[in-house]
Structure formats: structure tokens, C-alpha cells
Amino acid sequence: MSNFKKIANKKICVIGAGLSGVWAAILAKEKKGHVFLSEGIRELLPAEHSELLNKYNIRYETGGHTKKIKNADIYIISPGIPKDSKIYQQLKSFAKPVISEIEFASWFTGSAKIIAVTGTNGKSTTVRLIDHLFAGSKYNHQLGGNIGIPFSKLVIDTENFDKNKIFILEISSFQMEDIIDFRPYISIILNITPDHLNRYNGKLAKYLEAKLQIAANQREDDYYYYFSREKLLRDNLPDIPNTIPYDKNCKYKDLIQLQNNGRIKTIDGDLLKIRGKHNYYNTLAALAAIEQFQLEQDRILANLKSFTGLAHRLEFVKSINGVEFYNDSKATNIDSVIQALESFTDDIILILGGRDKDLDFRELIPYLKKNTKKIILIGEASEKIRNQIAGIVPMEQVNTMREVVDQAYNEARPGEVVLLAPGCASFDMYENYKHRGQDFKSLVNELEK
Ligand code: ADP
């Protein structure tokens, strides 16, 4: 480990009291740094966060950054803080390293291997599937990063950092903005489509640049897997020998096949529980992620079949009188809505709306023309959506999720699909996408047969 990474007795300042910031602070403390955490916005932290900080005896301030943040040796910055913010500029003016939590945690991983997955859509599904594919194997695998458990916490909880130890990490583009040495053994980019462009001043190139950081430190014995149908990725391969298009050259590609009806069939004739072309590619990505490890094919197949997918991602809720209800509340951008629509050949009643993320709903038009029978609109973006896709399929605007579900069920005939794939954020009516999806599911479950 280079001197720069030896943090005993160094002053470590963590900016932002999100869960990853809190765990980075704890990790720094465990490594004998002098730690201070500064939260610039929230006055009151969630109880879990303040309890952790108190338990580990970490000094902190909330509700604004004071001069206490000066004179640190290293700054660990929360992924929520944009580069053009005042605080980021201020930290840069101190001329000390400013790193992300992912970078920091990776300093303490010994010979463990990192599998890192990024992309606009499909990260959570893919990392969970990768984790599931290792189930029952000799590998000591742990899942974390953007998916919930901060990498720093995984590192703290780990006892053996040997070569059978694998960290499977979901990485957002924000987390990759401030890396220096972060080096996955396996890195995967699933796709790049417009999302979060507000953070990148509307520039896809900048967003791509952040995503490509995932491979920036990879070497000749590492592997970079990418989605070759995406020109942006084909044109921007990192300069290492092992760059592999997982959708074409994966060792286990023949284990699964995509059927015309959106179902995914295994080589021995069973159907996976997840469906749709996007999940077919996510599965190929997950199969690529494990191909450098020793796993038996029988185990891989069994694990593929027992994978149930994630809640709120094209999640099957219920079938009522032949009408199938799907909850894809996490479909908060255009591409994920398109993927959801493309997962069915039956007629669809589509629920769209929520808080607009500055997206162009006209891009949905060709897909809506195929088998969308009706659109039900809800939330702040209703007016915009109505204007952008006027005259394509009948649309109706309602005010509550209860009306959405009742109306959709009234409209649907046996054999049709009711799909919540809103193409918008949920914050106009809900705390988050989970809350929205949960509300939808509860109301569906209340429908009478
Ligand atoms: P992420 O963690 O990247 O947000 P998720 O697995 O949570 O990805 O899925 C988010 C949304 O994107 C869901 O609506 C899901 O159905 C959809 N989705 C999943 N995989 C893909 C993919 N490969 N391409 C496009 N959309 C996808």
C-alpha cells in the first residue's frame, strides 16, 4: 500500500452523512484515522446514521459545513454532491485528495476480487443475479455498493481478504467521479442511455466518461465486459487486452435463449422467473461476470432458475380474471419503459407519470404503437406526457393510484397486461419508487375477483 493510503493518524474528513459517508467514516476510524464528518444540508440525521456515528465515537457536524472541514489530509465525498457545487469547489481549493467512498474502501481489500457493475439500467438486477450465481459455491461473496450496503461496511465486516473473497458492487456514475486507483478484476457496463443528465449539464459524453471510469485502472489480467449493441461503448473501449462483448462472447451464452414472447428459456427447457429482452441481456452479463471463476454448470443452471428478480422491476404482482398486473415502479426513465413494453406481446394498459426527469416521451411512440391499448396518466408530468404523445393511443388522466388501478382493471380484458412503468420519478406523490410500487401492489391485491 502506498504511503498516501496509510491513514493511521491522518486527518480524514468525510463530506455528507449518507449511509456510505457514515460507513466510510467508521472504516477510517477503524484504520486509526482522525475522523470528522460534515453534513452540509440536513440538520437532523436519520436515527440509524447518528446512532452509528455516536457508537463509533465519530465527531460530526450537521446543517452546514463550518471551518472545521479545513486542514484535513484526505476528503471522502458523498456521491450526492455534484462537481459544480460550492462545497466541491471549496474542497478542491484545499489541494488535498478528494475521493469517493468506493475508492477509499478499495484500499483495504487485500487479495479479494472486485466485480463492479455499472450502466444506466439493470445494475441492481444484474448484481443480485451475480451474487445468486455464486450461492452454494466455494467463494465467499458479498454484495454491496449502490444497492444498499456501502462497500466500506462490507470491508469492515470481512475477516479474510483472500482470493476466494469476492465483492460484487453496484456502482453508480456518481460514485465513480472521484476514483484514483479503484480497480475491479471484472468490470461490466450494461448500457448508457440518457438519465441523470441534469447532473451532467445535459451532456451524454460526460455521463459516459464517468461510467467508463470503472475500467480506468484495469490491467492486463483484468476483464472488461460491455454491451456491444451500444455504439458508444463499442467506440470507447479501454486500453486493456480483455475487452469482451458479453452479449456475443460469453462462455455460458448457450445456457439461455430469449423467446418471442419475452420469456427466457434455459438449455434444459425450463423458464426463468424474470422475463424480457433486457433481462436476457442482464442474465448474459451476470453469466459473463462469473466465467473467470470455477463454478459448475449444474449449479449455475439451478441458481439461474431459482432467481426471482427484484421487487419493483417488472415484478409480476397478480393475475385477476386473466388480467396480469406488473409493477415496474423502478422504470423511471424512457429506456426502462421501452424495455418493459418490449417484454410483452399481449395488449398492454400502461400507467405513466410522476415527477418529470426532463425526458423526451416522444421516444416511446414507436413502441406504444405495437401493443399498448391505453395509457393512464398520473402525477405532475401528466400534462407534458399528454402533449408529447398526443394522438397515438387513448389516454386518460386520473388523480390517485386507486383510480389508476380501478380504471386499468375496468379497461383490461382477459389476456391483457396492466403495467406500471411510469417513466418518471415518484417524488411528486411518494417518498420513493418503492413506496409507489408498494401502493400499486396493495391496491391490486385489494381488487375483487
Ligand atoms: P438500476 O439498478 O440500474 O436502476 P434495476 O435493475 O433496478 O437497475 O432496474 C431499473 C429499471 O430498469 C427497471 O424498470 C428494470 O425493469 C429496467 N431494466 C433492467 N435492466 C435493464 C436493461 N438492461 N436495459 C433497460 N432497462 C432495464
GROMACS .gro file of C-alpha atoms and ligand atoms in nm:
model
  476
    1MET     CA    1   0.000   0.000   0.000
    2SER     CA    2   0.140   0.337  -0.095
    3ASN     CA    3   0.208   0.590   0.179
    4PHE     CA    4  -0.072   0.804   0.063
    5LYS     CA    5  -0.315   0.525   0.153
    6LYS     CA    6  -0.181   0.467   0.501
    7ILE     CA    7  -0.429   0.660   0.701
    8ALA     CA    8  -0.330   0.592   1.063
    9ASN     CA    9  -0.306   0.930   1.238
   10LYS     CA   10  -0.411   1.118   0.924
   11LYS     CA   11  -0.696   1.367   0.931
   12ILE     CA   12  -0.986   1.227   0.732
   13CYS     CA   13  -1.283   1.448   0.659
   14VAL     CA   14  -1.599   1.287   0.525
   15ILE     CA   15  -1.839   1.519   0.345
   16GLY     CA   16  -2.203   1.408   0.355
   17ALA     CA   17  -2.378   1.190   0.611
   18GLY     CA   18  -2.546   0.944   0.379
   19LEU     CA   19  -2.504   0.580   0.475
   20SER     CA   20  -2.192   0.547   0.260
   21GLY     CA   21  -2.040   0.856   0.425
   22VAL     CA   22  -2.116   0.723   0.771
   23TRP     CA   23  -1.957   0.385   0.695
   24ALA     CA   24  -1.656   0.547   0.527
   25ALA     CA   25  -1.609   0.745   0.849
   26ILE     CA   26  -1.632   0.426   1.055
   27LEU     CA   27  -1.383   0.249   0.828
   28ALA     CA   28  -1.143   0.545   0.854
   29LYS     CA   29  -1.177   0.535   1.231
   30GLU     CA   30  -1.114   0.158   1.240
   31LYS     CA   31  -0.797   0.224   1.041
   32LYS     CA   32  -0.691   0.470   1.309
   33GLY     CA   33  -0.752   0.792   1.121
   34HIS     CA   34  -0.864   1.112   1.295
   35VAL     CA   35  -1.211   1.139   1.152
   36PHE     CA   36  -1.453   1.427   1.115
   37LEU     CA   37  -1.782   1.412   0.925
   38SER     CA   38  -1.963   1.718   0.794
   39GLU     CA   39  -2.319   1.719   0.664
   40GLY     CA   40  -2.394   2.035   0.468
   41ILE     CA   41  -2.770   2.023   0.437
   42ARG     CA   42  -2.961   1.813   0.686
   43GLU     CA   43  -2.988   1.945   1.037
   44LEU     CA   44  -3.122   1.618   1.171
   45LEU     CA   45  -2.975   1.288   1.057
   46PRO     CA   46  -3.174   0.966   1.028
   47ALA     CA   47  -3.155   0.789   1.366
   48GLU     CA   48  -2.957   0.497   1.223
   49HIS     CA   49  -2.686   0.736   1.099
   50SER     CA   50  -2.647   0.938   1.418
   51GLU     CA   51  -2.655   0.625   1.631
   52LEU     CA   52  -2.369   0.476   1.428
   53LEU     CA   53  -2.165   0.795   1.447
   54ASN     CA   54  -2.214   0.808   1.823
   55LYS     CA   55  -2.144   0.438   1.870
   56TYR     CA   56  -1.809   0.469   1.693
   57ASN     CA   57  -1.732   0.797   1.861
   58ILE     CA   58  -1.702   0.996   1.543
   59ARG     CA   59  -1.708   1.374   1.562
   60TYR     CA   60  -1.953   1.537   1.326
   61GLU     CA   61  -2.149   1.849   1.239
   62THR     CA   62  -2.481   1.889   1.057
   63GLY     CA   63  -2.678   2.162   0.882
   64GLY     CA   64  -2.377   2.326   0.711
   65HIS     CA   65  -2.002   2.296   0.663
   66THR     CA   66  -1.800   2.507   0.905
   67LYS     CA   67  -1.429   2.581   0.910
   68LYS     CA   68  -1.378   2.252   1.088
   69ILE     CA   69  -1.354   2.088   0.746
   70LYS     CA   70  -1.028   2.272   0.677
   71ASN     CA   71  -0.685   2.115   0.710
   72ALA     CA   72  -0.776   1.751   0.652
   73ASP     CA   73  -0.528   1.523   0.472
   74ILE     CA   74  -0.795   1.340   0.270
   75TYR     CA   75  -1.155   1.422   0.186
   76ILE     CA   76  -1.409   1.147   0.123
   77ILE     CA   77  -1.702   1.291  -0.062
   78SER     CA   78  -2.057   1.165  -0.084
   79PRO     CA   79  -2.179   1.063  -0.432
   80GLY     CA   80  -2.472   1.303  -0.392
   81ILE     CA   81  -2.250   1.613  -0.422
   82PRO     CA   82  -2.209   1.750  -0.776
   83LYS     CA   83  -1.880   1.881  -0.910
   84ASP     CA   84  -2.012   2.231  -0.968
   85SER     CA   85  -2.134   2.270  -0.610
   86LYS     CA   86  -1.979   2.527  -0.381
   87ILE     CA   87  -1.852   2.266  -0.137
   88TYR     CA   88  -1.682   2.061  -0.410
   89GLN     CA   89  -1.506   2.372  -0.540
   90GLN     CA   90  -1.402   2.460  -0.188
   91LEU     CA   91  -1.255   2.114  -0.125
   92LYS     CA   92  -1.064   2.131  -0.450
   93SER     CA   93  -0.918   2.464  -0.342
   94PHE     CA   94  -0.761   2.289  -0.041
   95ALA     CA   95  -0.542   2.090  -0.284
   96LYS     CA   96  -0.579   1.766  -0.092
   97PRO     CA   97  -0.709   1.435  -0.236
   98VAL     CA   98  -1.087   1.427  -0.276
   99ILE     CA   99  -1.202   1.068  -0.320
  100SER     CA  100  -1.522   0.869  -0.333
  101GLU     CA  101  -1.622   0.615  -0.073
  102ILE     CA  102  -1.576   0.335  -0.328
  103GLU     CA  103  -1.216   0.443  -0.382
  104PHE     CA  104  -1.150   0.463  -0.010
  105ALA     CA  105  -1.295   0.120   0.073
  106SER     CA  106  -1.098  -0.041  -0.211
  107TRP     CA  107  -0.770   0.050  -0.037
  108PHE     CA  108  -0.838  -0.214   0.225
  109THR     CA  109  -0.941  -0.519   0.023
  110GLY     CA  110  -0.616  -0.723   0.010
  111SER     CA  111  -0.632  -1.003  -0.248
  112ALA     CA  112  -1.008  -1.009  -0.262
  113LYS     CA  113  -1.153  -0.966  -0.610
  114ILE     CA  114  -1.395  -0.697  -0.713
  115ILE     CA  115  -1.675  -0.744  -0.963
  116ALA     CA  116  -1.813  -0.399  -1.041
  117VAL     CA  117  -2.125  -0.334  -1.244
  118THR     CA  118  -2.244  -0.003  -1.383
  119GLY     CA  119  -2.482   0.118  -1.652
  120THR     CA  120  -2.795   0.326  -1.673
  121ASN     CA  121  -3.042   0.045  -1.617
  122GLY     CA  122  -3.023  -0.310  -1.488
  123LYS     CA  123  -2.745  -0.269  -1.232
  124SER     CA  124  -2.940  -0.392  -0.929
  125THR     CA  125  -3.091  -0.685  -1.111
  126THR     CA  126  -2.755  -0.789  -1.253
  127VAL     CA  127  -2.554  -0.764  -0.931
  128ARG     CA  128  -2.819  -0.957  -0.741
  129LEU     CA  129  -2.814  -1.226  -1.003
  130ILE     CA  130  -2.434  -1.244  -0.998
  131ASP     CA  131  -2.447  -1.280  -0.622
  132HIS     CA  132  -2.710  -1.551  -0.657
  133LEU     CA  133  -2.500  -1.740  -0.914
  134PHE     CA  134  -2.224  -1.776  -0.653
  135ALA     CA  135  -2.467  -1.921  -0.398
  136GLY     CA  136  -2.350  -2.260  -0.270
  137SER     CA  137  -2.002  -2.222  -0.423
  138LYS     CA  138  -1.661  -2.212  -0.255
  139TYR     CA  139  -1.649  -1.836  -0.296
  140ASN     CA  140  -1.709  -1.602  -0.010
  141HIS     CA  141  -1.916  -1.344  -0.195
  142GLN     CA  142  -2.069  -1.024  -0.068
  143LEU     CA  143  -2.295  -0.777  -0.240
  144GLY     CA  144  -2.292  -0.403  -0.183
  145GLY     CA  145  -2.227  -0.053  -0.317
  146ASN     CA  146  -2.513   0.146  -0.457
  147ILE     CA  147  -2.753  -0.137  -0.386
  148GLY     CA  148  -2.771  -0.069  -0.015
  149ILE     CA  149  -2.478  -0.190   0.191
  150PRO     CA  150  -2.189   0.052   0.150
  151PHE     CA  151  -1.863  -0.101   0.029
  152SER     CA  152  -1.692   0.036   0.344
  153LYS     CA  153  -1.926  -0.166   0.563
  154LEU     CA  154  -1.854  -0.483   0.363
  155VAL     CA  155  -1.484  -0.422   0.412
  156ILE     CA  156  -1.526  -0.372   0.788
  157ASP     CA  157  -1.730  -0.692   0.815
  158THR     CA  158  -1.477  -0.901   0.621
  159GLU     CA  159  -1.231  -1.123   0.801
  160ASN     CA  160  -1.045  -1.294   0.517
  161PHE     CA  161  -0.936  -1.099   0.215
  162ASP     CA  162  -0.806  -1.397   0.020
  163LYS     CA  163  -0.856  -1.478  -0.346
  164ASN     CA  164  -1.182  -1.662  -0.281
  165LYS     CA  165  -1.327  -1.345  -0.140
  166ILE     CA  166  -1.540  -1.157  -0.391
  167PHE     CA  167  -1.700  -0.817  -0.356
  168ILE     CA  168  -1.986  -0.770  -0.600
  169LEU     CA  169  -2.053  -0.399  -0.631
  170GLU     CA  170  -2.323  -0.196  -0.792
  171ILE     CA  171  -2.166   0.134  -0.888
  172SER     CA  172  -2.346   0.449  -0.995
  173SER     CA  173  -2.178   0.702  -1.220
  174PHE     CA  174  -2.173   0.947  -0.929
  175GLN     CA  175  -1.966   0.706  -0.722
  176MET     CA  176  -1.707   0.685  -0.996
  177GLU     CA  177  -1.641   1.053  -1.029
  178ASP     CA  178  -1.370   1.060  -0.767
  179ILE     CA  179  -1.170   0.746  -0.802
  180ILE     CA  180  -0.791   0.724  -0.823
  181ASP     CA  181  -0.688   0.357  -0.802
  182PHE     CA  182  -1.019   0.170  -0.777
  183ARG     CA  183  -0.956  -0.142  -0.982
  184PRO     CA  184  -1.211  -0.416  -1.039
  185TYR     CA  185  -1.097  -0.759  -1.157
  186ILE     CA  186  -1.421  -0.778  -1.355
  187SER     CA  187  -1.594  -0.463  -1.468
  188ILE     CA  188  -1.921  -0.454  -1.658
  189ILE     CA  189  -2.102  -0.170  -1.834
  190LEU     CA  190  -2.458  -0.271  -1.914
  191ASN     CA  191  -2.577   0.024  -2.118
  192ILE     CA  192  -2.569   0.402  -2.142
  193THR     CA  193  -2.887   0.593  -2.210
  194PRO     CA  194  -2.993   0.944  -2.111
  195ASP     CA  195  -3.065   0.963  -1.740
  196HIS     CA  196  -2.927   1.190  -1.470
  197LEU     CA  197  -2.836   1.431  -1.745
  198ASN     CA  198  -2.936   1.718  -1.521
  199ARG     CA  199  -2.625   1.632  -1.318
  200TYR     CA  200  -2.408   1.633  -1.630
  201ASN     CA  201  -2.544   1.956  -1.783
  202GLY     CA  202  -2.734   1.754  -2.039
  203LYS     CA  203  -2.412   1.605  -2.182
  204LEU     CA  204  -2.413   1.235  -2.262
  205ALA     CA  205  -2.036   1.242  -2.319
  206LYS     CA  206  -1.973   1.349  -1.961
  207TYR     CA  207  -2.205   1.084  -1.826
  208LEU     CA  208  -2.026   0.825  -2.041
  209GLU     CA  209  -1.689   0.947  -1.919
  210ALA     CA  210  -1.798   0.892  -1.558
  211LYS     CA  211  -1.922   0.541  -1.634
  212LEU     CA  212  -1.603   0.449  -1.821
  213GLN     CA  213  -1.402   0.528  -1.510
  214ILE     CA  214  -1.498   0.180  -1.395
  215ALA     CA  215  -1.221   0.041  -1.615
  216ALA     CA  216  -0.975   0.327  -1.584
  217ASN     CA  217  -0.730   0.132  -1.362
  218GLN     CA  218  -0.779  -0.215  -1.502
  219ARG     CA  219  -0.469  -0.405  -1.618
  220GLU     CA  220  -0.384  -0.694  -1.850
  221ASP     CA  221  -0.513  -0.963  -1.615
  222ASP     CA  222  -0.847  -0.791  -1.557
  223TYR     CA  223  -1.162  -0.817  -1.765
  224TYR     CA  224  -1.392  -0.552  -1.907
  225TYR     CA  225  -1.731  -0.672  -2.030
  226TYR     CA  226  -1.953  -0.440  -2.232
  227PHE     CA  227  -2.275  -0.441  -2.426
  228SER     CA  228  -2.168  -0.443  -2.790
  229ARG     CA  229  -2.504  -0.329  -2.927
  230GLU     CA  230  -2.428   0.010  -2.780
  231LYS     CA  231  -2.215   0.210  -3.022
  232LEU     CA  232  -2.098   0.448  -2.752
  233LEU     CA  233  -1.947   0.154  -2.566
  234ARG     CA  234  -1.801  -0.009  -2.878
  235ASP     CA  235  -1.631   0.317  -2.970
  236ASN     CA  236  -1.484   0.376  -2.627
  237LEU     CA  237  -1.312   0.056  -2.524
  238PRO     CA  238  -1.048   0.079  -2.251
  239ASP     CA  239  -0.692   0.006  -2.345
  240ILE     CA  240  -0.659  -0.343  -2.194
  241PRO     CA  241  -0.640  -0.684  -2.364
  242ASN     CA  242  -0.955  -0.840  -2.223
  243THR     CA  243  -1.244  -0.634  -2.352
  244ILE     CA  244  -1.531  -0.873  -2.412
  245PRO     CA  245  -1.879  -0.810  -2.554
  246TYR     CA  246  -2.087  -1.010  -2.309
  247ASP     CA  247  -2.387  -1.022  -2.538
  248LYS     CA  248  -2.178  -1.207  -2.800
  249ASN     CA  249  -1.889  -1.396  -2.646
  250CYS     CA  250  -1.994  -1.517  -2.310
  251LYS     CA  251  -1.881  -1.873  -2.229
  252TYR     CA  252  -2.226  -1.961  -2.094
  253LYS     CA  253  -2.428  -1.784  -2.365
  254ASP     CA  254  -2.593  -2.106  -2.479
  255LEU     CA  255  -2.739  -2.177  -2.137
  256ILE     CA  256  -3.027  -1.940  -2.210
  257GLN     CA  257  -3.238  -1.838  -2.504
  258LEU     CA  258  -3.481  -1.550  -2.548
  259GLN     CA  259  -3.821  -1.650  -2.682
  260ASN     CA  260  -4.052  -1.435  -2.897
  261ASN     CA  261  -4.299  -1.388  -2.612
  262GLY     CA  262  -4.031  -1.232  -2.389
  263ARG     CA  263  -3.978  -1.541  -2.176
  264ILE     CA  264  -3.625  -1.674  -2.121
  265LYS     CA  265  -3.570  -2.048  -2.161
  266THR     CA  266  -3.281  -2.249  -2.024
  267ILE     CA  267  -3.087  -2.509  -2.222
  268ASP     CA  268  -3.275  -2.784  -2.037
  269GLY     CA  269  -3.616  -2.644  -2.124
  270ASP     CA  270  -3.722  -2.453  -1.811
  271LEU     CA  271  -3.829  -2.089  -1.797
  272LEU     CA  272  -3.654  -1.826  -1.588
  273LYS     CA  273  -3.869  -1.630  -1.347
  274ILE     CA  274  -3.750  -1.298  -1.491
  275ARG     CA  275  -3.859  -1.201  -1.842
  276GLY     CA  276  -3.790  -0.957  -2.125
  277LYS     CA  277  -3.504  -0.886  -2.361
  278HIS     CA  278  -3.340  -0.655  -2.111
  279ASN     CA  279  -3.334  -0.930  -1.850
  280TYR     CA  280  -3.196  -1.171  -2.109
  281TYR     CA  281  -2.903  -0.933  -2.155
  282ASN     CA  282  -2.873  -0.874  -1.782
  283THR     CA  283  -2.850  -1.251  -1.740
  284LEU     CA  284  -2.580  -1.275  -2.008
  285ALA     CA  285  -2.389  -1.001  -1.824
  286ALA     CA  286  -2.420  -1.194  -1.498
  287LEU     CA  287  -2.303  -1.514  -1.670
  288ALA     CA  288  -2.007  -1.324  -1.812
  289ALA     CA  289  -1.921  -1.193  -1.465
  290ILE     CA  290  -1.875  -1.547  -1.332
  291GLU     CA  291  -1.694  -1.706  -1.623
  292GLN     CA  292  -1.346  -1.642  -1.481
  293PHE     CA  293  -1.437  -1.835  -1.164
  294GLN     CA  294  -1.472  -2.207  -1.112
  295LEU     CA  295  -1.842  -2.281  -1.092
  296GLU     CA  296  -2.015  -2.599  -1.204
  297GLN     CA  297  -2.264  -2.571  -1.485
  298ASP     CA  298  -2.533  -2.762  -1.293
  299ARG     CA  299  -2.509  -2.518  -1.007
  300ILE     CA  300  -2.520  -2.222  -1.244
  301LEU     CA  301  -2.835  -2.357  -1.408
  302ALA     CA  302  -3.005  -2.429  -1.078
  303ASN     CA  303  -2.921  -2.082  -0.948
  304LEU     CA  304  -3.044  -1.918  -1.267
  305LYS     CA  305  -3.377  -2.091  -1.228
  306SER     CA  306  -3.426  -2.003  -0.865
  307PHE     CA  307  -3.360  -1.632  -0.920
  308THR     CA  308  -3.686  -1.445  -0.865
  309GLY     CA  309  -3.581  -1.097  -0.979
  310LEU     CA  310  -3.622  -0.784  -0.770
  311ALA     CA  311  -3.930  -0.611  -0.637
  312HIS     CA  312  -4.046  -0.310  -0.842
  313ARG     CA  313  -3.854  -0.420  -1.153
  314LEU     CA  314  -4.106  -0.569  -1.392
  315GLU     CA  315  -4.237  -0.757  -1.093
  316PHE     CA  316  -4.534  -0.985  -1.151
  317VAL     CA  317  -4.797  -0.890  -0.894
  318LYS     CA  318  -5.103  -1.098  -0.961
  319SER     CA  319  -5.335  -1.234  -1.226
  320ILE     CA  320  -5.702  -1.145  -1.176
  321ASN     CA  321  -5.958  -1.291  -1.414
  322GLY     CA  322  -5.689  -1.336  -1.676
  323VAL     CA  323  -5.550  -0.982  -1.640
  324GLU     CA  324  -5.185  -0.978  -1.540
  325PHE     CA  325  -5.058  -0.690  -1.325
  326TYR     CA  326  -4.689  -0.594  -1.336
  327ASN     CA  327  -4.517  -0.345  -1.107
  328ASP     CA  328  -4.220  -0.174  -1.273
  329SER     CA  329  -4.216   0.131  -1.047
  330LYS     CA  330  -3.837   0.148  -1.089
  331ALA     CA  331  -3.886   0.224  -1.459
  332THR     CA  332  -3.809   0.592  -1.411
  333ASN     CA  333  -3.652   0.666  -1.748
  334ILE     CA  334  -3.754   0.617  -2.109
  335ASP     CA  335  -3.536   0.318  -2.188
  336SER     CA  336  -3.666   0.116  -1.896
  337VAL     CA  337  -4.024   0.187  -2.008
  338ILE     CA  338  -3.933   0.072  -2.359
  339GLN     CA  339  -3.780  -0.248  -2.220
  340ALA     CA  340  -4.093  -0.314  -2.017
  341LEU     CA  341  -4.318  -0.262  -2.321
  342GLU     CA  342  -4.096  -0.489  -2.528
  343SER     CA  343  -4.129  -0.767  -2.272
  344PHE     CA  344  -4.487  -0.848  -2.372
  345THR     CA  345  -4.666  -0.948  -2.688
  346ASP     CA  346  -5.009  -0.921  -2.526
  347ASP     CA  347  -5.202  -0.593  -2.520
  348ILE     CA  348  -5.090  -0.351  -2.251
  349ILE     CA  349  -5.260  -0.089  -2.042
  350LEU     CA  350  -4.971   0.135  -1.946
  351ILE     CA  351  -4.953   0.360  -1.642
  352LEU     CA  352  -4.722   0.658  -1.695
  353GLY     CA  353  -4.642   0.969  -1.494
  354GLY     CA  354  -4.492   1.110  -1.178
  355ARG     CA  355  -4.221   1.376  -1.150
  356ASP     CA  356  -4.063   1.454  -1.484
  357LYS     CA  357  -3.686   1.399  -1.513
  358ASP     CA  358  -3.655   1.617  -1.821
  359LEU     CA  359  -3.701   1.322  -2.053
  360ASP     CA  360  -3.850   1.308  -2.402
  361PHE     CA  361  -4.159   1.089  -2.402
  362ARG     CA  362  -4.187   1.110  -2.782
  363GLU     CA  363  -3.922   0.838  -2.790
  364LEU     CA  364  -4.187   0.598  -2.665
  365ILE     CA  365  -4.412   0.647  -2.969
  366PRO     CA  366  -4.286   0.364  -3.195
  367TYR     CA  367  -4.313   0.117  -2.908
  368LEU     CA  368  -4.656   0.236  -2.796
  369LYS     CA  369  -4.784   0.172  -3.147
  370LYS     CA  370  -4.715  -0.200  -3.118
  371ASN     CA  371  -4.941  -0.328  -2.843
  372THR     CA  372  -5.030  -0.052  -2.599
  373LYS     CA  373  -5.408  -0.028  -2.589
  374LYS     CA  374  -5.444   0.258  -2.347
  375ILE     CA  375  -5.236   0.490  -2.127
  376ILE     CA  376  -5.343   0.602  -1.784
  377LEU     CA  377  -5.166   0.917  -1.665
  378ILE     CA  378  -5.099   1.020  -1.309
  379GLY     CA  379  -4.893   1.286  -1.134
  380GLU     CA  380  -4.714   1.607  -1.223
  381ALA     CA  381  -4.587   1.500  -1.564
  382SER     CA  382  -4.933   1.407  -1.697
  383GLU     CA  383  -4.977   1.727  -1.898
  384LYS     CA  384  -4.633   1.704  -2.059
  385ILE     CA  385  -4.677   1.340  -2.150
  386ARG     CA  386  -5.024   1.405  -2.287
  387ASN     CA  387  -4.887   1.679  -2.513
  388GLN     CA  388  -4.582   1.487  -2.627
  389ILE     CA  389  -4.758   1.168  -2.729
  390ALA     CA  390  -5.098   1.302  -2.829
  391GLY     CA  391  -5.296   1.107  -3.088
  392ILE     CA  392  -5.110   0.773  -3.061
  393VAL     CA  393  -5.318   0.571  -2.814
  394PRO     CA  394  -5.617   0.672  -2.600
  395MET     CA  395  -5.510   0.843  -2.278
  396GLU     CA  396  -5.686   0.919  -1.958
  397GLN     CA  397  -5.569   1.125  -1.665
  398VAL     CA  398  -5.656   1.038  -1.304
  399ASN     CA  399  -5.554   1.173  -0.965
  400THR     CA  400  -5.490   0.884  -0.733
  401MET     CA  401  -5.330   0.540  -0.751
  402ARG     CA  402  -5.662   0.390  -0.650
  403GLU     CA  403  -5.824   0.544  -0.957
  404VAL     CA  404  -5.532   0.419  -1.166
  405VAL     CA  405  -5.581   0.061  -1.054
  406ASP     CA  406  -5.962   0.066  -1.077
  407GLN     CA  407  -5.956   0.229  -1.418
  408ALA     CA  408  -5.691  -0.007  -1.553
  409TYR     CA  409  -5.880  -0.310  -1.431
  410ASN     CA  410  -6.205  -0.182  -1.584
  411GLU     CA  411  -6.037  -0.141  -1.918
  412ALA     CA  412  -5.845  -0.467  -1.925
  413ARG     CA  413  -5.973  -0.783  -2.094
  414PRO     CA  414  -5.854  -1.135  -2.008
  415GLY     CA  415  -5.511  -1.197  -2.159
  416GLU     CA  416  -5.407  -0.833  -2.128
  417VAL     CA  417  -5.138  -0.679  -1.912
  418VAL     CA  418  -5.164  -0.383  -1.675
  419LEU     CA  419  -4.818  -0.234  -1.649
  420LEU     CA  420  -4.699   0.034  -1.407
  421ALA     CA  421  -4.386   0.162  -1.582
  422PRO     CA  422  -4.411   0.534  -1.506
  423GLY     CA  423  -4.105   0.675  -1.687
  424CYS     CA  424  -4.085   0.937  -1.412
  425ALA     CA  425  -3.956   0.976  -1.059
  426SER     CA  426  -4.204   0.919  -0.779
  427PHE     CA  427  -4.135   1.218  -0.556
  428ASP     CA  428  -4.443   1.419  -0.654
  429MET     CA  429  -4.666   1.173  -0.468
  430TYR     CA  430  -4.439   0.928  -0.286
  431GLU     CA  431  -4.127   0.902  -0.078
  432ASN     CA  432  -3.960   0.688  -0.341
  433TYR     CA  433  -4.021   0.430  -0.614
  434LYS     CA  434  -4.062   0.151  -0.359
  435HIS     CA  435  -4.340   0.334  -0.183
  436ARG     CA  436  -4.514   0.394  -0.518
  437GLY     CA  437  -4.477   0.029  -0.620
  438GLN     CA  438  -4.599  -0.089  -0.284
  439ASP     CA  439  -4.908   0.129  -0.308
  440PHE     CA  440  -4.980  -0.009  -0.654
  441LYS     CA  441  -4.937  -0.367  -0.535
  442SER     CA  442  -5.157  -0.321  -0.229
  443LEU     CA  443  -5.435  -0.171  -0.438
  444VAL     CA  444  -5.407  -0.451  -0.694
  445ASN     CA  445  -5.426  -0.705  -0.415
  446GLU     CA  446  -5.745  -0.540  -0.291
  447LEU     CA  447  -5.923  -0.581  -0.625
  448GLU     CA  448  -6.215  -0.820  -0.608
  449LYS     CA  449  -6.223  -1.126  -0.829
  450ADP     P1  450  -3.064   0.005  -1.179
  450ADP     O1  451  -3.011  -0.052  -1.053
  450ADP     O2  452  -2.958   0.029  -1.282
  450ADP     O3  453  -3.158   0.119  -1.163
  450ADP     P2  454  -3.263  -0.206  -1.193
  450ADP     O4  455  -3.224  -0.347  -1.206
  450ADP     O5  456  -3.306  -0.158  -1.060
  450ADP     O6  457  -3.147  -0.115  -1.247
  450ADP     O7  458  -3.378  -0.175  -1.297
  450ADP     C1  459  -3.426  -0.040  -1.314
  450ADP     C2  460  -3.531  -0.035  -1.423
  450ADP     O8  461  -3.473  -0.064  -1.548
  450ADP     C3  462  -3.643  -0.137  -1.405
  450ADP     O9  463  -3.759  -0.078  -1.457
  450ADP     C4  464  -3.599  -0.253  -1.490
  450ADP    O10  465  -3.707  -0.331  -1.535
  450ADP     C5  466  -3.529  -0.181  -1.606
  450ADP     N1  467  -3.416  -0.256  -1.661
  450ADP     C6  468  -3.349  -0.358  -1.603
  450ADP     N2  469  -3.249  -0.399  -1.683
  450ADP     C7  470  -3.249  -0.319  -1.791
  450ADP     C8  471  -3.169  -0.311  -1.908
  450ADP     N3  472  -3.065  -0.394  -1.928
  450ADP     N4  473  -3.199  -0.215  -2.001
  450ADP     C9  474  -3.303  -0.131  -1.981
  450ADP     N5  475  -3.384  -0.135  -1.873
  450ADP    C10  476  -3.358  -0.228  -1.778
   0.00000   0.00000   0.00000
